mmCIF file of C-alpha atoms in Angstrom:
data_model
loop_
_atom_site.group_PDB
_atom_site.id
_atom_site.type_symbol
_atom_site.label_atom_id
_atom_site.label_comp_id
_atom_site.label_asym_id
_atom_site.label_seq_id
_atom_site.Cartn_x
_atom_site.Cartn_y
_atom_site.Cartn_z
ATOM 1 C CA MET F 1348 -8.606 43.322 -28.725
ATOM 2 C CA PRO F 1349 -5.203 42.584 -30.296
ATOM 3 C CA GLY F 1350 -4.008 39.085 -29.513
ATOM 4 C CA THR F 1351 -7.504 37.813 -28.657
ATOM 5 C CA LEU F 1352 -8.795 34.864 -30.666
ATOM 6 C CA PRO F 1353 -12.306 35.090 -32.187
ATOM 7 C CA ALA F 1354 -14.920 33.114 -30.278
ATOM 8 C CA ALA F 1355 -15.063 30.377 -32.939
ATOM 9 C CA SER F 1356 -11.287 29.914 -32.841
ATOM 10 C CA GLN F 1357 -11.284 29.855 -29.044
ATOM 11 C CA LYS F 1358 -13.900 27.086 -29.144
ATOM 12 C CA LEU F 1359 -11.774 25.057 -31.571
ATOM 13 C CA VAL F 1360 -8.776 25.389 -29.246
ATOM 14 C CA THR F 1361 -10.888 24.384 -26.241
ATOM 15 C CA ASP F 1362 -12.413 21.408 -28.072
ATOM 16 C CA PHE F 1363 -8.974 20.258 -29.213
ATOM 17 C CA ARG F 1364 -7.621 20.465 -25.680
ATOM 18 C CA ALA F 1365 -10.608 18.537 -24.319
ATOM 19 C CA ILE F 1366 -10.346 15.640 -26.763
ATOM 20 C CA SER F 1367 -6.534 15.478 -26.633
ATOM 21 C CA GLY F 1368 -6.185 15.777 -22.858
ATOM 22 C CA ILE F 1369 -3.990 18.855 -23.221
ATOM 23 C CA ARG F 1370 -4.703 21.393 -20.482
ATOM 24 C CA HIS F 1371 -4.356 25.103 -19.987
ATOM 25 C CA ARG F 1372 -1.121 25.928 -18.174
ATOM 26 C CA GLU F 1373 -3.119 26.999 -15.089
ATOM 27 C CA ALA F 1374 -4.396 23.438 -14.683
ATOM 28 C CA VAL F 1375 -1.035 21.661 -14.922
ATOM 29 C CA PRO F 1376 0.696 20.990 -11.581
ATOM 30 C CA PHE F 1377 3.961 22.888 -11.396
ATOM 31 C CA GLY F 1378 6.492 23.102 -8.591
ATOM 32 C CA GLU F 1379 4.591 20.788 -6.244
ATOM 33 C CA PRO F 1380 4.690 17.033 -5.544
ATOM 34 C CA ILE F 1381 2.484 15.008 -7.854
ATOM 35 C CA VAL F 1382 1.893 12.116 -5.441
ATOM 36 C CA LEU F 1383 -0.766 12.808 -2.801
ATOM 37 C CA GLY F 1384 -0.779 9.523 -0.904
ATOM 38 C CA ARG F 1385 -0.179 5.778 -0.953
ATOM 39 C CA LEU F 1386 -1.817 2.706 0.568
ATOM 40 C CA GLY F 1387 -0.174 -0.589 -0.302
ATOM 41 C CA ALA F 1388 -0.222 -0.998 -4.086
ATOM 42 C CA LEU F 1389 -2.641 1.907 -4.505
ATOM 43 C CA GLU F 1390 -1.366 5.429 -5.137
ATOM 44 C CA VAL F 1391 -3.315 8.674 -5.423
ATOM 45 C CA ARG F 1392 -1.767 11.488 -7.420
ATOM 46 C CA LEU F 1393 -2.435 14.376 -9.756
ATOM 47 C CA ALA F 1394 -2.496 13.860 -13.505
ATOM 48 C CA ARG F 1395 0.700 15.254 -14.968
ATOM 49 C CA THR F 1396 0.436 14.695 -18.716
ATOM 50 C CA ALA F 1397 -2.200 14.724 -21.446
ATOM 51 C CA ALA F 1398 -1.931 10.911 -21.480
ATOM 52 C CA ASP F 1399 -2.866 10.867 -17.778
ATOM 53 C CA VAL F 1400 -5.979 12.927 -18.519
ATOM 54 C CA ARG F 1401 -6.957 10.626 -21.372
ATOM 55 C CA ARG F 1402 -6.652 7.630 -19.034
ATOM 56 C CA ALA F 1403 -9.025 9.346 -16.585
ATOM 57 C CA GLN F 1404 -11.432 10.040 -19.460
ATOM 58 C CA ARG F 1405 -11.351 6.356 -20.487
ATOM 59 C CA LEU F 1406 -12.220 5.299 -16.950
ATOM 60 C CA ARG F 1407 -15.082 7.790 -16.848
ATOM 61 C CA TYR F 1408 -16.404 6.432 -20.155
ATOM 62 C CA LYS F 1409 -16.237 2.865 -18.884
ATOM 63 C CA VAL F 1410 -18.158 3.715 -15.708
ATOM 64 C CA PHE F 1411 -20.620 6.354 -16.947
ATOM 65 C CA TYR F 1412 -21.410 5.049 -20.448
ATOM 66 C CA GLU F 1413 -20.681 1.305 -20.425
ATOM 67 C CA GLU F 1414 -21.711 0.418 -16.876
ATOM 68 C CA MET F 1415 -24.280 3.106 -16.140
ATOM 69 C CA SER F 1416 -26.857 4.704 -18.419
ATOM 70 C CA ALA F 1417 -25.160 7.815 -19.818
ATOM 71 C CA VAL F 1418 -25.643 8.383 -23.556
ATOM 72 C CA PRO F 1419 -22.442 9.437 -25.366
ATOM 73 C CA ASP F 1420 -22.332 12.009 -28.113
ATOM 74 C CA THR F 1421 -20.601 10.966 -31.336
ATOM 75 C CA PRO F 1422 -17.082 12.253 -30.474
ATOM 76 C CA SER F 1423 -17.129 10.542 -27.064
ATOM 77 C CA ARG F 1424 -18.446 7.294 -28.548
ATOM 78 C CA LEU F 1425 -15.770 7.238 -31.257
ATOM 79 C CA ALA F 1426 -12.976 8.054 -28.803
ATOM 80 C CA ARG F 1427 -14.469 5.844 -26.066
ATOM 81 C CA ARG F 1428 -13.639 8.619 -23.609
ATOM 82 C CA ASP F 1429 -15.809 10.982 -21.570
ATOM 83 C CA PHE F 1430 -14.577 14.526 -22.145
ATOM 84 C CA ASP F 1431 -15.793 18.109 -22.177
ATOM 85 C CA ALA F 1432 -14.345 21.624 -22.264
ATOM 86 C CA PHE F 1433 -13.814 21.663 -18.492
ATOM 87 C CA ASP F 1434 -11.165 18.937 -18.725
ATOM 88 C CA ALA F 1435 -8.763 21.491 -20.174
ATOM 89 C CA VAL F 1436 -8.924 23.795 -17.134
ATOM 90 C CA CYS F 1437 -9.353 21.224 -14.361
ATOM 91 C CA GLU F 1438 -6.838 19.245 -12.362
ATOM 92 C CA HIS F 1439 -7.441 15.511 -12.273
ATOM 93 C CA ILE F 1440 -6.819 13.167 -9.350
ATOM 94 C CA LEU F 1441 -5.990 9.566 -10.255
ATOM 95 C CA VAL F 1442 -5.951 6.422 -8.138
ATOM 96 C CA LEU F 1443 -3.472 3.931 -9.568
ATOM 97 C CA ASP F 1444 -3.062 0.234 -8.812
ATOM 98 C CA HIS F 1445 0.629 -0.639 -9.176
ATOM 99 C CA ASP F 1446 -0.104 -4.364 -8.927
ATOM 100 C CA ALA F 1447 -2.430 -4.230 -11.926
ATOM 101 C CA GLY F 1448 -1.953 -2.735 -15.360
ATOM 102 C CA LYS F 1449 0.006 -3.935 -18.374
ATOM 103 C CA MET F 1450 3.580 -3.982 -19.592
ATOM 104 C CA VAL F 1451 4.553 -1.070 -21.835
ATOM 105 C CA LEU F 1452 8.088 -0.977 -23.264
ATOM 106 C CA GLY F 1453 9.275 -3.386 -20.623
ATOM 107 C CA ARG F 1454 7.756 -1.516 -17.695
ATOM 108 C CA LYS F 1455 4.471 -2.146 -15.901
ATOM 109 C CA LYS F 1456 2.049 0.737 -16.410
ATOM 110 C CA PRO F 1457 -0.211 0.968 -13.318
ATOM 111 C CA LYS F 1458 -3.941 0.756 -13.859
ATOM 112 C CA VAL F 1459 -6.155 3.827 -13.323
ATOM 113 C CA VAL F 1460 -8.958 2.656 -11.031
ATOM 114 C CA GLY F 1461 -10.403 5.926 -9.727
ATOM 115 C CA THR F 1462 -10.558 9.595 -10.628
ATOM 116 C CA TYR F 1463 -11.906 12.978 -9.506
ATOM 117 C CA ARG F 1464 -11.929 16.305 -11.339
ATOM 118 C CA LEU F 1465 -11.010 19.495 -9.464
ATOM 119 C CA LEU F 1466 -11.597 23.120 -10.479
ATOM 120 C CA ARG F 1467 -10.231 25.961 -8.358
ATOM 121 C CA GLN F 1468 -12.298 29.119 -8.120
ATOM 122 C CA GLU F 1469 -9.609 31.444 -9.467
ATOM 123 C CA VAL F 1470 -9.233 29.266 -12.574
ATOM 124 C CA ALA F 1471 -13.002 28.961 -13.017
ATOM 125 C CA ASN F 1472 -13.343 32.753 -12.834
ATOM 126 C CA ARG F 1473 -10.968 33.135 -15.781
ATOM 127 C CA HIS F 1474 -12.472 30.350 -17.897
ATOM 128 C CA GLY F 1475 -16.244 30.665 -17.858
ATOM 129 C CA GLY F 1476 -17.165 29.574 -14.338
ATOM 130 C CA PHE F 1477 -17.871 26.273 -12.622
ATOM 131 C CA TYR F 1478 -19.429 23.239 -14.319
ATOM 132 C CA SER F 1479 -22.196 23.189 -11.704
ATOM 133 C CA GLN F 1480 -23.302 26.700 -12.737
ATOM 134 C CA GLY F 1481 -25.047 25.031 -15.670
ATOM 135 C CA GLU F 1482 -27.443 23.444 -13.154
ATOM 136 C CA PHE F 1483 -27.363 25.506 -9.944
ATOM 137 C CA ASP F 1484 -27.038 29.137 -8.904
ATOM 138 C CA VAL F 1485 -23.703 28.572 -7.174
ATOM 139 C CA GLY F 1486 -22.688 32.185 -7.774
ATOM 140 C CA ARG F 1487 -25.012 33.103 -4.921
ATOM 141 C CA ILE F 1488 -22.992 31.256 -2.282
ATOM 142 C CA VAL F 1489 -19.637 32.228 -3.767
ATOM 143 C CA SER F 1490 -20.563 35.919 -3.704
ATOM 144 C CA ALA F 1491 -21.928 35.539 -0.159
ATOM 145 C CA HIS F 1492 -18.428 34.459 0.972
ATOM 146 C CA PRO F 1493 -16.063 36.775 -0.931
ATOM 147 C CA THR F 1494 -13.045 36.034 1.278
ATOM 148 C CA LEU F 1495 -13.236 32.236 0.889
ATOM 149 C CA LYS F 1496 -11.559 30.037 -1.720
ATOM 150 C CA PHE F 1497 -13.868 27.501 -3.374
ATOM 151 C CA LEU F 1498 -13.027 24.218 -5.084
ATOM 152 C CA GLU F 1499 -15.428 22.354 -7.359
ATOM 153 C CA LEU F 1500 -15.372 18.546 -7.265
ATOM 154 C CA GLY F 1501 -16.829 16.536 -10.106
ATOM 155 C CA ARG F 1502 -16.706 13.539 -12.468
ATOM 156 C CA SER F 1503 -16.016 11.180 -9.595
ATOM 157 C CA CYS F 1504 -15.845 7.489 -10.435
ATOM 158 C CA VAL F 1505 -14.168 4.282 -9.282
ATOM 159 C CA LEU F 1506 -13.833 1.041 -11.229
ATOM 160 C CA LYS F 1507 -16.360 -1.484 -9.920
ATOM 161 C CA PRO F 1508 -13.952 -4.018 -8.299
ATOM 162 C CA TYR F 1509 -12.332 -1.147 -6.379
ATOM 163 C CA ARG F 1510 -15.499 0.356 -4.909
ATOM 164 C CA ASN F 1511 -14.569 -0.287 -1.330
ATOM 165 C CA LYS F 1512 -13.621 1.639 1.781
ATOM 166 C CA ARG F 1513 -9.902 1.346 1.046
ATOM 167 C CA THR F 1514 -10.050 3.035 -2.378
ATOM 168 C CA VAL F 1515 -12.558 5.707 -1.371
ATOM 169 C CA GLU F 1516 -10.519 6.632 1.708
ATOM 170 C CA LEU F 1517 -7.375 6.994 -0.376
ATOM 171 C CA LEU F 1518 -9.235 9.150 -2.901
ATOM 172 C CA TRP F 1519 -10.489 11.401 -0.101
ATOM 173 C CA HIS F 1520 -7.026 11.543 1.407
ATOM 174 C CA GLY F 1521 -5.799 12.866 -1.950
ATOM 175 C CA ILE F 1522 -8.522 15.498 -2.074
ATOM 176 C CA TRP F 1523 -7.820 16.576 1.503
ATOM 177 C CA THR F 1524 -4.086 16.885 0.792
ATOM 178 C CA TYR F 1525 -4.943 19.036 -2.233
ATOM 179 C CA VAL F 1526 -7.319 21.173 -0.133
ATOM 180 C CA LEU F 1527 -4.607 21.816 2.459
ATOM 181 C CA ARG F 1528 -1.945 22.618 -0.140
ATOM 182 C CA ASN F 1529 -4.183 25.108 -1.920
ATOM 183 C CA LYS F 1530 -5.738 26.613 1.240
ATOM 184 C CA ILE F 1531 -9.282 25.776 0.086
ATOM 185 C CA ASP F 1532 -12.119 26.976 2.354
ATOM 186 C CA ALA F 1533 -15.146 25.280 0.795
ATOM 187 C CA MET F 1534 -15.930 22.528 -1.690
ATOM 188 C CA LEU F 1535 -18.967 22.214 -3.925
ATOM 189 C CA GLY F 1536 -20.171 20.107 -6.797
ATOM 190 C CA CYS F 1537 -22.973 18.075 -8.327
ATOM 191 C CA ALA F 1538 -23.660 14.601 -6.952
ATOM 192 C CA SER F 1539 -25.860 12.185 -8.854
ATOM 193 C CA LEU F 1540 -28.674 9.797 -8.047
ATOM 194 C CA GLU F 1541 -29.142 7.210 -10.770
ATOM 195 C CA GLY F 1542 -32.371 7.632 -12.722
ATOM 196 C CA THR F 1543 -34.298 10.451 -14.372
ATOM 197 C CA ASP F 1544 -37.758 9.974 -12.832
ATOM 198 C CA PRO F 1545 -37.962 12.164 -9.698
ATOM 199 C CA ASP F 1546 -41.071 10.290 -8.514
ATOM 200 C CA LYS F 1547 -39.053 7.057 -8.325
ATOM 201 C CA LEU F 1548 -36.419 8.958 -6.338
ATOM 202 C CA ALA F 1549 -38.935 10.512 -3.954
ATOM 203 C CA LEU F 1550 -37.446 8.777 -0.894
ATOM 204 C CA PRO F 1551 -33.801 9.900 -1.214
ATOM 205 C CA LEU F 1552 -34.695 13.345 -2.553
ATOM 206 C CA SER F 1553 -37.180 14.009 0.248
ATOM 207 C CA PHE F 1554 -34.786 12.690 2.890
ATOM 208 C CA LEU F 1555 -32.075 15.073 1.679
ATOM 209 C CA HIS F 1556 -34.512 17.988 1.577
ATOM 210 C CA HIS F 1557 -35.726 17.451 5.135
ATOM 211 C CA ASN F 1558 -32.440 16.417 6.750
ATOM 212 C CA ALA F 1559 -29.540 17.957 4.835
ATOM 213 C CA LEU F 1560 -30.772 21.226 3.321
ATOM 214 C CA ALA F 1561 -28.056 23.869 3.485
ATOM 215 C CA PRO F 1562 -28.499 26.828 5.843
ATOM 216 C CA GLU F 1563 -29.439 30.035 4.052
ATOM 217 C CA GLU F 1564 -25.884 31.392 3.747
ATOM 218 C CA TRP F 1565 -24.728 28.174 2.038
ATOM 219 C CA ARG F 1566 -27.857 27.473 -0.010
ATOM 220 C CA ALA F 1567 -27.948 27.549 -3.790
ATOM 221 C CA SER F 1568 -31.011 26.613 -5.817
ATOM 222 C CA ALA F 1569 -31.367 24.703 -9.044
ATOM 223 C CA LEU F 1570 -31.764 27.064 -12.000
ATOM 224 C CA PRO F 1571 -35.452 27.941 -12.515
ATOM 225 C CA SER F 1572 -35.545 26.374 -15.986
ATOM 226 C CA ARG F 1573 -34.241 23.049 -14.618
ATOM 227 C CA TYR F 1574 -35.663 23.041 -11.083
ATOM 228 C CA VAL F 1575 -37.100 19.735 -9.817
ATOM 229 C CA GLU F 1576 -38.842 19.733 -6.436
ATOM 230 C CA MET F 1577 -37.073 17.552 -3.853
ATOM 231 C CA ASN F 1578 -39.792 17.779 -1.196
ATOM 232 C CA ARG F 1579 -41.898 14.898 -2.516
ATOM 233 C CA MET F 1580 -42.738 13.140 0.779
ATOM 234 C CA ALA F 1581 -43.660 14.425 4.224
ATOM 235 C CA LYS F 1582 -40.852 14.067 6.731
ATOM 236 C CA ALA F 1583 -43.049 11.893 8.964
ATOM 237 C CA ASP F 1584 -43.530 9.384 6.128
ATOM 238 C CA ILE F 1585 -39.810 8.835 5.549
ATOM 239 C CA ASN F 1586 -38.076 5.737 6.873
ATOM 240 C CA PRO F 1587 -34.578 7.109 7.617
ATOM 241 C CA LYS F 1588 -32.870 3.721 7.410
ATOM 242 C CA ALA F 1589 -34.419 2.947 4.037
ATOM 243 C CA ALA F 1590 -33.631 6.451 2.819
ATOM 244 C CA LEU F 1591 -29.963 6.141 3.750
ATOM 245 C CA LEU F 1592 -29.749 2.794 1.979
ATOM 246 C CA SER F 1593 -31.159 4.436 -1.150
ATOM 247 C CA LEU F 1594 -28.471 7.133 -1.245
ATOM 248 C CA PRO F 1595 -25.350 6.702 -3.415
ATOM 249 C CA PRO F 1596 -22.157 6.096 -1.371
ATOM 250 C CA LEU F 1597 -20.695 9.401 -2.600
ATOM 251 C CA VAL F 1598 -23.638 11.417 -1.244
ATOM 252 C CA LYS F 1599 -23.518 9.544 2.079
ATOM 253 C CA GLY F 1600 -19.810 10.288 2.266
ATOM 254 C CA TYR F 1601 -20.394 14.016 1.809
ATOM 255 C CA LEU F 1602 -23.076 13.966 4.509
ATOM 256 C CA ARG F 1603 -20.799 12.150 6.959
ATOM 257 C CA LEU F 1604 -18.182 14.855 6.456
ATOM 258 C CA GLY F 1605 -20.768 17.532 7.270
ATOM 259 C CA GLY F 1606 -21.886 18.532 3.779
ATOM 260 C CA PHE F 1607 -25.130 20.331 2.926
ATOM 261 C CA ILE F 1608 -27.493 19.911 -0.019
ATOM 262 C CA GLY F 1609 -28.778 22.741 -2.191
ATOM 263 C CA GLU F 1610 -32.434 23.472 -2.899
ATOM 264 C CA GLY F 1611 -34.014 21.607 -5.790
ATOM 265 C CA ALA F 1612 -32.601 18.912 -8.057
ATOM 266 C CA VAL F 1613 -31.803 18.779 -11.777
ATOM 267 C CA VAL F 1614 -32.445 15.924 -14.203
ATOM 268 C CA ASP F 1615 -29.475 15.206 -16.467
ATOM 269 C CA HIS F 1616 -30.846 13.152 -19.351
ATOM 270 C CA GLN F 1617 -27.450 12.654 -21.032
ATOM 271 C CA PHE F 1618 -26.029 10.950 -17.949
ATOM 272 C CA GLY F 1619 -29.298 9.306 -16.894
ATOM 273 C CA THR F 1620 -29.143 10.895 -13.441
ATOM 274 C CA THR F 1621 -30.870 13.329 -11.123
ATOM 275 C CA ASP F 1622 -28.330 15.753 -9.655
ATOM 276 C CA VAL F 1623 -28.209 17.523 -6.318
ATOM 277 C CA LEU F 1624 -25.740 20.201 -5.284
ATOM 278 C CA VAL F 1625 -23.393 19.401 -2.411
ATOM 279 C CA VAL F 1626 -21.691 22.205 -0.464
ATOM 280 C CA LEU F 1627 -18.970 21.322 2.046
ATOM 281 C CA PRO F 1628 -17.317 24.186 3.979
ATOM 282 C CA VAL F 1629 -13.997 23.022 5.420
ATOM 283 C CA SER F 1630 -14.963 24.648 8.724
ATOM 284 C CA VAL F 1631 -17.817 22.171 9.307
ATOM 285 C CA ILE F 1632 -15.780 19.010 8.766
ATOM 286 C CA SER F 1633 -15.574 17.014 11.984
ATOM 287 C CA PRO F 1634 -12.100 17.029 13.603
ATOM 288 C CA ARG F 1635 -12.128 13.220 13.641
ATOM 289 C CA TYR F 1636 -12.380 13.195 9.845
ATOM 290 C CA VAL F 1637 -9.657 15.841 9.562
ATOM 291 C CA GLU F 1638 -7.427 13.545 11.616
ATOM 292 C CA HIS F 1639 -8.529 10.526 9.598
ATOM 293 C CA PHE F 1640 -7.681 11.997 6.198
ATOM 294 C CA GLY F 1641 -5.084 14.616 7.164
ATOM 295 C CA PRO F 1642 -1.284 14.687 7.075
ATOM 296 C CA SER F 1643 -1.037 12.651 10.276
ATOM 297 C CA ALA F 1644 -2.913 9.741 8.706
ATOM 298 C CA ASN F 1645 0.181 7.547 8.456
ATOM 299 C CA ARG F 1646 -1.607 4.684 6.762
ATOM 300 C CA HIS F 1647 -1.776 6.932 3.688
ATOM 301 C CA ALA F 1648 1.817 8.145 3.984
ATOM 302 C CA ILE F 1649 3.779 8.636 0.797
#
């Protein structure tokens, strides 16, 4: 077609955008407030510039590759940033600490201490689909709800000293504000358990299978070529308290909100994790959490 770049050229453009932080125009906030919430010195907002995206990528590298066990490819290792093609079409939420950071040209530049990556369904449809489609058959639940608007959440991380209730609540307040603004009906995304040996993760995986498996209409399975069985222990043999303690805070947070887990897990050797799919329809979120994170939550007022 006239005006269409060859596949190789399109890939070069996408790769350049990913490494530079430059995004497709559909992923750049326009005509809406950037700031999503504030709590003391902490602010949650959308990335506005390529430099903002690069700062989120640096934080992801620090957490995923330096603190945890992800293995960087050569471009990521040289840049000391975690990036992929999805960065160019996603929106990025940042948590900034205005009391930290460094002076740049006589002004204090706040420190990025948390981030989340967001991909709206209509953008995903025009740019190759959701990230999670590389691991799970999410198309099944999207097609089962043709009138709903989906949002994919991913690449969540918080700098270690900030991993507390205060920061996580502000991050979720930002996501909820975004969900309301964009009239999102359901959220989905991969959540990770650290480690690549499913047998060592038998307790949390089995607990999720027996207690949080999505109902049929919201259930997506791991792709057959990557499917790892989650049902590794009988329900009667599971100590619920121990199982909950073994779950990552992010997964527990999704469950508290009312989220479901897909069928089967996927081992991600690059990131050193075992991934499960989380599906969170807005309609199932408890009213007390809506009130807690919603517009009336004055403690997060802008």
